[in-house]
GROMACS .gro file of C-alpha atoms in nm:
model
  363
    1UNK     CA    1  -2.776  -0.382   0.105
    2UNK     CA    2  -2.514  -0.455  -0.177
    3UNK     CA    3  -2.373  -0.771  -0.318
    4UNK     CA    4  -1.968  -0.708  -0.349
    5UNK     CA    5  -2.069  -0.930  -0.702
    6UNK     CA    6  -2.286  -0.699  -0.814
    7UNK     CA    7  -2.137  -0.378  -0.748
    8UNK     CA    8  -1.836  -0.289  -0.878
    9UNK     CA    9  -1.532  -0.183  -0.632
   10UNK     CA   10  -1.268  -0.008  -0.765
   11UNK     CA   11  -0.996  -0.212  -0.945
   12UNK     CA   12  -0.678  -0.123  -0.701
   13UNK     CA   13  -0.420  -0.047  -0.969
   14UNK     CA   14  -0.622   0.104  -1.291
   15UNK     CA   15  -0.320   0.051  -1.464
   16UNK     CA   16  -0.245  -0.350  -1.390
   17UNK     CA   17   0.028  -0.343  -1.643
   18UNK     CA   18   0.197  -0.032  -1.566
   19UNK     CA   19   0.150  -0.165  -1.171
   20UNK     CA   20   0.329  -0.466  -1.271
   21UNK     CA   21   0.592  -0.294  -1.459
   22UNK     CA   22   0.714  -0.070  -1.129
   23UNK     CA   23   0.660  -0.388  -0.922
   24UNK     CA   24   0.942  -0.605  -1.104
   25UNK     CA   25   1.142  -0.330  -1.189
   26UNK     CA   26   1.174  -0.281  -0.801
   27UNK     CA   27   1.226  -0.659  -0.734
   28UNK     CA   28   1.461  -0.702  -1.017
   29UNK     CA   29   1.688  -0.349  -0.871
   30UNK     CA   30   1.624  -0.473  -0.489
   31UNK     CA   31   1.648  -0.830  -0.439
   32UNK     CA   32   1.562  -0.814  -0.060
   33UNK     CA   33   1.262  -0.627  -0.167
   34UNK     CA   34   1.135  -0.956  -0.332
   35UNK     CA   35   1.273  -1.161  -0.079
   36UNK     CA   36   1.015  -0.979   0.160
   37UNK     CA   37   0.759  -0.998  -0.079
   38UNK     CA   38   0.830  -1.383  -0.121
   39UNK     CA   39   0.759  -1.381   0.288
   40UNK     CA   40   0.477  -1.165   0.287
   41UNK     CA   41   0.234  -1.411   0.003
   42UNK     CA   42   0.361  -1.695   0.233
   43UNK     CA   43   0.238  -1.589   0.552
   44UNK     CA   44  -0.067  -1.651   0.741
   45UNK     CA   45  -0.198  -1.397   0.925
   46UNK     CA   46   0.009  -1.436   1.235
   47UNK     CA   47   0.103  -1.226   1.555
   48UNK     CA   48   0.491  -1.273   1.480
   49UNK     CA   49   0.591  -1.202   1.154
   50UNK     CA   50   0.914  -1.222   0.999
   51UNK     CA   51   0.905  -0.973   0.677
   52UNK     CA   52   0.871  -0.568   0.689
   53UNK     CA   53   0.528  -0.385   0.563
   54UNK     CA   54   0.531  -0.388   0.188
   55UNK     CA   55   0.275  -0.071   0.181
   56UNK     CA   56   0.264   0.197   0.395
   57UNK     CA   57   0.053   0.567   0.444
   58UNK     CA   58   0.290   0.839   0.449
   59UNK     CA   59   0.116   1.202   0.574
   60UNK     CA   60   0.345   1.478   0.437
   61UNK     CA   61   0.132   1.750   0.594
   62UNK     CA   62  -0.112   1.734   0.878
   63UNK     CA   63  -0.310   2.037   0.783
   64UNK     CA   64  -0.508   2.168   0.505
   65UNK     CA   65  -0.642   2.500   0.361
   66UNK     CA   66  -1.039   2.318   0.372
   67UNK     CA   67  -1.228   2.311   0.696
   68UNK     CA   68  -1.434   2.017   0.555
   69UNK     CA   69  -1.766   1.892   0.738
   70UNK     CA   70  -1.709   1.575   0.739
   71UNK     CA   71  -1.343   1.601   0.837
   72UNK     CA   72  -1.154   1.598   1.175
   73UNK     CA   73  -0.927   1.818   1.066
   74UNK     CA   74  -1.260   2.089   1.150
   75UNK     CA   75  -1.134   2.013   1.490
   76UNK     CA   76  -0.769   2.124   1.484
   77UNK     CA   77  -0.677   2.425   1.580
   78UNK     CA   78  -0.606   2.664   1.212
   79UNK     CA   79  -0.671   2.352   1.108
   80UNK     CA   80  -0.312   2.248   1.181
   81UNK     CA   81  -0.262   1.910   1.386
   82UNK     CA   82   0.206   1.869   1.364
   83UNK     CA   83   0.460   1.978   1.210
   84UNK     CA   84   0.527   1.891   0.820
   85UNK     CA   85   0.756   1.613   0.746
   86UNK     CA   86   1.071   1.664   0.624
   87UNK     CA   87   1.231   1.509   0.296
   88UNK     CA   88   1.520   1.389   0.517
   89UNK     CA   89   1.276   1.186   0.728
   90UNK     CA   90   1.099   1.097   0.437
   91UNK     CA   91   1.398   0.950   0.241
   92UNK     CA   92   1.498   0.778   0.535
   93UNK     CA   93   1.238   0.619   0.599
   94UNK     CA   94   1.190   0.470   0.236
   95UNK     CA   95   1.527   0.395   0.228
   96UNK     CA   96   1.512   0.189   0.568
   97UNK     CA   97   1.133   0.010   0.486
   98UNK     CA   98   1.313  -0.189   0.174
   99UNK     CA   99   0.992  -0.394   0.164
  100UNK     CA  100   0.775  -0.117   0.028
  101UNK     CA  101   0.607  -0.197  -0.316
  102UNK     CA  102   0.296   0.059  -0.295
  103UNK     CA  103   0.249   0.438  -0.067
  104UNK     CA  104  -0.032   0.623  -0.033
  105UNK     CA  105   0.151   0.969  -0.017
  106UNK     CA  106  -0.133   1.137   0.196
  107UNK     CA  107  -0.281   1.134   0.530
  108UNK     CA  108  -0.521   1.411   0.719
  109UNK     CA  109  -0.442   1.690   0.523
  110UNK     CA  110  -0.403   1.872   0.147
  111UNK     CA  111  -0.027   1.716   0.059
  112UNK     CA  112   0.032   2.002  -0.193
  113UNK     CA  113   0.076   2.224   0.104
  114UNK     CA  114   0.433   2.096   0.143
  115UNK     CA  115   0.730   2.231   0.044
  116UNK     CA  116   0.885   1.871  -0.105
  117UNK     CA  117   0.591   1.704  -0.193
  118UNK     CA  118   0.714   1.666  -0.525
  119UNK     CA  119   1.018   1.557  -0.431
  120UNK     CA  120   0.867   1.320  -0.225
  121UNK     CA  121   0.693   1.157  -0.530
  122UNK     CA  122   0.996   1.135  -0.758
  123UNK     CA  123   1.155   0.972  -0.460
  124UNK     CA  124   0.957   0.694  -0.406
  125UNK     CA  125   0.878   0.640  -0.785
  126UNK     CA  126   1.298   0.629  -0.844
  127UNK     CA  127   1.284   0.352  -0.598
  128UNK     CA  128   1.021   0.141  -0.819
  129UNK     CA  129   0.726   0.226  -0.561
  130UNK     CA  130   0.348   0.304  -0.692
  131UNK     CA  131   0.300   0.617  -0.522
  132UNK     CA  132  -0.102   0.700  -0.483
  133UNK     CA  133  -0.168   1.023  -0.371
  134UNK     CA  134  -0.511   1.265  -0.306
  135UNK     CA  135  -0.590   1.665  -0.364
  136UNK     CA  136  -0.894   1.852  -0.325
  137UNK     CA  137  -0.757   2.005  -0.626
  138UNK     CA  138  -0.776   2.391  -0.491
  139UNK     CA  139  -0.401   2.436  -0.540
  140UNK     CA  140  -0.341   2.293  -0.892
  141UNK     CA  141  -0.293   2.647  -1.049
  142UNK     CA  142  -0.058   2.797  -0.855
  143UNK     CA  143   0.268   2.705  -0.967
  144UNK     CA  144   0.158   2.485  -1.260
  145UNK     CA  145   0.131   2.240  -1.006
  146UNK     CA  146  -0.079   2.026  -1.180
  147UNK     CA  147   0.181   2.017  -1.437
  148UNK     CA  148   0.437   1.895  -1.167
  149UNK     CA  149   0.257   1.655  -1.013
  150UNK     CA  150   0.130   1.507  -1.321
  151UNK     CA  151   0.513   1.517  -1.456
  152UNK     CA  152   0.622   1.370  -1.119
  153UNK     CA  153   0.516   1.075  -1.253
  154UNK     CA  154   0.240   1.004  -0.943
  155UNK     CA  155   0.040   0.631  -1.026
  156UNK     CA  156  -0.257   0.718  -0.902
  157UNK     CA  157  -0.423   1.095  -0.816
  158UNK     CA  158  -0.754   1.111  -0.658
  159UNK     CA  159  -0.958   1.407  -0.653
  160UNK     CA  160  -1.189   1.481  -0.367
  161UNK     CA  161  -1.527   1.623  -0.522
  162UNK     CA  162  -1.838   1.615  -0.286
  163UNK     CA  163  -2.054   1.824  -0.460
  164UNK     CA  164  -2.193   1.874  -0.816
  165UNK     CA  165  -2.303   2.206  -0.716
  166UNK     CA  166  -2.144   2.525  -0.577
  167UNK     CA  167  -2.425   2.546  -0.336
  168UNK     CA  168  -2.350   2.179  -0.213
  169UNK     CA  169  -1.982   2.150  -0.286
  170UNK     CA  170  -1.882   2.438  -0.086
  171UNK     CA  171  -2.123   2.412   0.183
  172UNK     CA  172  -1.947   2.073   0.239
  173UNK     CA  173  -1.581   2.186   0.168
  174UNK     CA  174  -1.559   2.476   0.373
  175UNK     CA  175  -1.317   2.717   0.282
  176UNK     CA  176  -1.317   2.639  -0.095
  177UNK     CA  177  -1.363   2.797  -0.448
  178UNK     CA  178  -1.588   2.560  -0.683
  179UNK     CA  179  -1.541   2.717  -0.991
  180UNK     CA  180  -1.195   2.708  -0.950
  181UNK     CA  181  -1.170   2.355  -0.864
  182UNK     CA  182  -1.383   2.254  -1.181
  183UNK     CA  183  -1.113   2.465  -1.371
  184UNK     CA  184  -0.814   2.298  -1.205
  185UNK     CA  185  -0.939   1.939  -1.244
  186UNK     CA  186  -1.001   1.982  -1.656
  187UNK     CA  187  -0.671   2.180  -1.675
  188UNK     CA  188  -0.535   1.910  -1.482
  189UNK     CA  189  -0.671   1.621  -1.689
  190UNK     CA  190  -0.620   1.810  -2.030
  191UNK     CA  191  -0.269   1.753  -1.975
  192UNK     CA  192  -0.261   1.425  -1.852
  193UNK     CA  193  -0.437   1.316  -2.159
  194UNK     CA  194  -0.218   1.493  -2.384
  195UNK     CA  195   0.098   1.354  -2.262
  196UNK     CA  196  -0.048   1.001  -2.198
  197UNK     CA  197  -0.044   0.998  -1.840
  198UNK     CA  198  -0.454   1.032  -1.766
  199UNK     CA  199  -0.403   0.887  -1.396
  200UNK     CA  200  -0.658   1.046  -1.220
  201UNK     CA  201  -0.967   0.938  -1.029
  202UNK     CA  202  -1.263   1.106  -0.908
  203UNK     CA  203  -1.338   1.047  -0.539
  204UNK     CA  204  -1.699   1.121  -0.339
  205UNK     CA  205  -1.739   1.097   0.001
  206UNK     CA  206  -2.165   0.970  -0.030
  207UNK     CA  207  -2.287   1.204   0.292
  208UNK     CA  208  -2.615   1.382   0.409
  209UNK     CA  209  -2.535   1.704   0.219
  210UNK     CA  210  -2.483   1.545  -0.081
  211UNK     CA  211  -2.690   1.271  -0.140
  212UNK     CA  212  -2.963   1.414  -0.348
  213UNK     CA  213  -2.654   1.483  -0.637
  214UNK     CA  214  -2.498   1.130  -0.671
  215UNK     CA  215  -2.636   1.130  -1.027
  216UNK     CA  216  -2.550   1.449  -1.168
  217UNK     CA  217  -2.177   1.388  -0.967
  218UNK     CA  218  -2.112   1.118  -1.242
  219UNK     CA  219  -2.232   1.407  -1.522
  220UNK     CA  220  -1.996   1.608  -1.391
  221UNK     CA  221  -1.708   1.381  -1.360
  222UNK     CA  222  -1.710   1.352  -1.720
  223UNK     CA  223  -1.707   1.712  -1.810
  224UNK     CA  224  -1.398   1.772  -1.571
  225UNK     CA  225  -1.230   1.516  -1.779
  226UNK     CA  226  -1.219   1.217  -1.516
  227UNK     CA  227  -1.217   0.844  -1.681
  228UNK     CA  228  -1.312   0.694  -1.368
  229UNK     CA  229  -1.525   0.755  -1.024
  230UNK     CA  230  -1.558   0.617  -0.732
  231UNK     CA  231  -1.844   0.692  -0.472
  232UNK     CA  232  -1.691   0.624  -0.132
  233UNK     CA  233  -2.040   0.500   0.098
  234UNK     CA  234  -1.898   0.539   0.465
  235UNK     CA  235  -1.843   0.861   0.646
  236UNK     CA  236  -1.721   0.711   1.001
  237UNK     CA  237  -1.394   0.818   1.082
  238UNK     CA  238  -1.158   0.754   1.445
  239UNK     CA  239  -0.958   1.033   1.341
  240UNK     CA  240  -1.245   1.249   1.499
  241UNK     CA  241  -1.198   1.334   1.827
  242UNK     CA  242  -1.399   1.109   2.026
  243UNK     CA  243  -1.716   1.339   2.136
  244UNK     CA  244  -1.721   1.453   1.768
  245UNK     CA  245  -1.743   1.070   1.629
  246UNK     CA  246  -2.128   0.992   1.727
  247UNK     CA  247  -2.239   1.321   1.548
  248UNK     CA  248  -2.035   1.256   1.231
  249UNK     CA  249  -2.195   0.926   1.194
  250UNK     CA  250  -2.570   1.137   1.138
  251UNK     CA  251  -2.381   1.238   0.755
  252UNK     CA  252  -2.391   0.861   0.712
  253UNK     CA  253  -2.606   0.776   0.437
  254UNK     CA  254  -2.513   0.397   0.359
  255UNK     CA  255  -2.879   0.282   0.511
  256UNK     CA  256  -3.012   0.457   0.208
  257UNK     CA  257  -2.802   0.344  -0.050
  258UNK     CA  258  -2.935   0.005  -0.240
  259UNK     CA  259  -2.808  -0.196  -0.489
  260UNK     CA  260  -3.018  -0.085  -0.737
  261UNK     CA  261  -2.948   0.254  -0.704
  262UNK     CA  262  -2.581   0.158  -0.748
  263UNK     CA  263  -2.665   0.004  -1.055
  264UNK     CA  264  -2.833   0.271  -1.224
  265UNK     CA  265  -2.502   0.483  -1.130
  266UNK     CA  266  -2.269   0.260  -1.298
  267UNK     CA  267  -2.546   0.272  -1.631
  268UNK     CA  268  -2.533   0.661  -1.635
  269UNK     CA  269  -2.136   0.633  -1.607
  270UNK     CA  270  -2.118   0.389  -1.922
  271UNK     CA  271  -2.351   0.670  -2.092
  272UNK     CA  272  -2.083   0.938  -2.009
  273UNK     CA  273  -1.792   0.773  -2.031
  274UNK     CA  274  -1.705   0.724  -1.690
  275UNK     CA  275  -1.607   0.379  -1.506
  276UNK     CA  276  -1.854   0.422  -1.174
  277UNK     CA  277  -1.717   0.191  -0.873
  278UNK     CA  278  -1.770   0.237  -0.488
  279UNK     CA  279  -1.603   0.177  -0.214
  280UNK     CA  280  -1.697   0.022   0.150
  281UNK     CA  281  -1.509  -0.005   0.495
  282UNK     CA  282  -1.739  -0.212   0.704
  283UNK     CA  283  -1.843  -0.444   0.492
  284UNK     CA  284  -1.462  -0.623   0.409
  285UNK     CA  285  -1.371  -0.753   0.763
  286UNK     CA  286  -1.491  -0.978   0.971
  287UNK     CA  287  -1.374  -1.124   1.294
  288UNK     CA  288  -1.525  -1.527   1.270
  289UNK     CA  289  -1.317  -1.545   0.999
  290UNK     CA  290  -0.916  -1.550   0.962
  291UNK     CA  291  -0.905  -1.482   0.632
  292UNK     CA  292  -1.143  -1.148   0.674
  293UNK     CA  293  -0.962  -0.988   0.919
  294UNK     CA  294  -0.816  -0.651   0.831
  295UNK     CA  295  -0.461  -0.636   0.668
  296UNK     CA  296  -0.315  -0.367   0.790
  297UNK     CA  297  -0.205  -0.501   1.151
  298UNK     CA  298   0.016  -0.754   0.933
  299UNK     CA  299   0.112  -0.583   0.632
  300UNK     CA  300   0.130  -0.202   0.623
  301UNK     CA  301   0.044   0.082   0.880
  302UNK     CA  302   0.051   0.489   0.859
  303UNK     CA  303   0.352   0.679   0.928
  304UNK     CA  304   0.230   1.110   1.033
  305UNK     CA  305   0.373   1.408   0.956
  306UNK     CA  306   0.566   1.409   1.276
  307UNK     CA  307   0.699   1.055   1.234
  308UNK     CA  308   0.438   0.849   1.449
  309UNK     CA  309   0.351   0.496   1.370
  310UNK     CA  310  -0.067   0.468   1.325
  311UNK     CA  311  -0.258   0.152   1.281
  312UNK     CA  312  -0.447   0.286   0.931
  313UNK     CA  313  -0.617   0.529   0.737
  314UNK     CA  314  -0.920   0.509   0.936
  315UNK     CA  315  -0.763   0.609   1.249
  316UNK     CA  316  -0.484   0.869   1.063
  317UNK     CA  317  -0.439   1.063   1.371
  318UNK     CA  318  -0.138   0.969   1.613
  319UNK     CA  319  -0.359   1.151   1.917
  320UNK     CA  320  -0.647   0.897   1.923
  321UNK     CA  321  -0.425   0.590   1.864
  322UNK     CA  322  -0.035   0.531   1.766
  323UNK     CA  323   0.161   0.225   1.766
  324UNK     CA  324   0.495   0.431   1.891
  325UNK     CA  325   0.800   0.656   1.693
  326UNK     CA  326   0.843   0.575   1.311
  327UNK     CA  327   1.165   0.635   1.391
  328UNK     CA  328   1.192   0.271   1.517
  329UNK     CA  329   0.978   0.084   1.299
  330UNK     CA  330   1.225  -0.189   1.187
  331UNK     CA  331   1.225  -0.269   1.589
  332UNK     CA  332   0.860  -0.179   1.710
  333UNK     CA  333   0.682  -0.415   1.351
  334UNK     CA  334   0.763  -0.692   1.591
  335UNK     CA  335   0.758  -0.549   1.922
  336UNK     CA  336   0.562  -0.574   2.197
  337UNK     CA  337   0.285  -0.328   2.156
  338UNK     CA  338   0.261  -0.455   1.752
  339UNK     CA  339   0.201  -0.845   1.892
  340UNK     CA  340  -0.064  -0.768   2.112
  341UNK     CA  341  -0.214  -0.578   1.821
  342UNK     CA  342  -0.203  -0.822   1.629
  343UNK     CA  343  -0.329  -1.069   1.875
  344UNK     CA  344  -0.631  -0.882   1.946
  345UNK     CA  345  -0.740  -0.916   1.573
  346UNK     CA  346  -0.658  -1.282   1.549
  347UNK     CA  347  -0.825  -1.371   1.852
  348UNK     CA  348  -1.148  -1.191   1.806
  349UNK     CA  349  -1.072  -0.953   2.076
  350UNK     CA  350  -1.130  -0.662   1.852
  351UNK     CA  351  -0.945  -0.336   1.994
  352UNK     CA  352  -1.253  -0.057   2.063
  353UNK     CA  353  -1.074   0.179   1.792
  354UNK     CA  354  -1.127  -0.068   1.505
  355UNK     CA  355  -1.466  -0.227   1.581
  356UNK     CA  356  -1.643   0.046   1.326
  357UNK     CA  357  -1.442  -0.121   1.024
  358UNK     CA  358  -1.576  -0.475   1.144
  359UNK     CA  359  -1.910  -0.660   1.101
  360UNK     CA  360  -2.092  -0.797   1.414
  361UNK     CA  361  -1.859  -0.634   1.629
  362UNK     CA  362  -1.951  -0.374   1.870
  363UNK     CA  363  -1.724  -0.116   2.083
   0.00000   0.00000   0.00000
């Protein structure tokens, strides 16, 4: 299996100095923001905690226009799980979380299906927060939105591409065009490039139907016009309802994936151009060990479309698993239900819905 040393993750801001410059621009505007952030590096990993998240998922939509394989939205009906949030909700609850430094601006769902996602961007970026944010891209040219969303100033765009082939790609991303994603992502990076703002990122999901392409998916990274790749190696999901999540885990190619292999990815990105890192879930945590245990209990969490508070990323959908109503998030961080959370991770008592994202832990 891989050596972390060896293989190259993705560097989390590709931009350090432009991440630094929105960081202490928002401490220098927001004083209690750094006093949070102050708490935050001087904490231990502890069930009480006295400072508010300082990064936080936000899902504007919970619905997309792909039916995706691989995806629990496949499960929804029309593919629809809530209603959209609303920029009210949204401001309010940036305005009211004055600890936030970083958002992921994305949840279960294609974002640029709301009405203020825009909006939502400029938001967050007028308050000094690095906004990250994801597309399957299929949108981009209605609207010149990849003109607005590249003008929003966004500090991070990744673009979901799971195929190098139309055969492949759309066999995978039901419901999709792949010409016209190819043509969207080079419009799209075209004019990133030309106004300096080229702050995009490919992003693969490594699965069953696609395995057999991981090569020519770095070839065609660089003729869309992407800098930098990452190949994401684990297709387990708890958003998936939970009959669903022991046949999603047959896509699951990790088993086959060596080091080597890896290697010779990264070498055939350097040849095109194209910085080649992965990215791994199961291997970052583990419960023997304090320091391994997964942040997000004690520093962040996922807020959904209709304002629910959920663990992470992994789980995304309020049905399987929420922590309570966004709505009260200043009181719930260090409520009850959050303690025991948190308790659970610190004592080794791993809760059944996180085990996947653990080593030597089983459900």
């Amino acid at each position: 299996m891989f050596n972390n040393k060896k293989i190259t993750l993705p560097k989390p801001y590709p931009d350090s100095e432009l991440y630094d410059s929105v960081l202490n621009a928002g401490f220098e505007k927001y004083p209690k923001r750094y006093e949070n952030y102050l708490k935050w590096q001087k904490s231990s990993r502890s069930i009480d905690v006295d400072y508010l998240p300082i990064k936080m998922d936000i899902e504007n939509v919970s619905r997309c226009n792909f039916h995706c394989t691989m995806c629990s939205v496949s499960d929804w009906p029309k593919y629809t799980r809530a209603r959209d949030m609303t920029f009210e909700e949204y401001m309010h609850l940036i305005d009211e979380q004055y600890g936030l430094i970083e958002i992921k601006l994305q949840g279960l769902g294609e974002p640029l299906m709301g009405k203020c996602y825009f909006e939502m961007i400029q938001y967050a970026r007028k308050n000094h927060i690095w906004v990250r944010t994801v597309t399957n891209a299929s949108l981009l040219h209605i609207k010149e939105n990849y003109k607005n969303l590249i003008d929003s100033d966004v500090s991070e765009l990744l673009v979901s591409i799971d195929g190098a082939t139309k055969k492949t790609f759309e066999k995978i991303r039901r419901g999709s065009n792949f010409e016209k994603v190819k043509e969207n992502c080079i419009t799209l990076n075209h004019y990133a490039e030309n106004i300096n703002k080229k702050r995009t990122r490919m992003w693969t999901l490594v699965q069953r139907d696609n395995f057999h392409e991981l090569e020519d998916m770095v070839i065609l990274s660089a003729k869309l016009g992407f800098e930098r790749m990452t190949f994401s190696l684990d297709v387990e999901n708890q958003a998936w309802s939970e009959e669903n999540r022991e046949k999603i885990k047959d896509y699951n190619k990790r088993s086959n994936f060596n080091m080597e292999y890896g290697l010779e990815l990264v070498e055939l990105g350097k040849n095109e151009g194209v910085e080649v890192t992965f990215w791994l879930t199961n291997e970052k945590f583990e419960s023997i060990d304090p320091s391994k245990l997964c942040p997000w209990p004690f520093e962040r969490a996922l807020i959904s479309s209709d304002m629910r508070i959920v663990p992470c990323c992994m789980i995304a959908n309020p049905e399987i698993y929420e922590l309570g109503d966004s709505n009260k998030l200043l009181e719930l961080w260090n409520g009850k239900t959050y303690q025991e959370f948190r308790k659970n991770h610190i004592n080794g008592n791993i809760p059944d819905i996180c085990c996947d994202c653990y080593l030597n832990v089983e459900s």
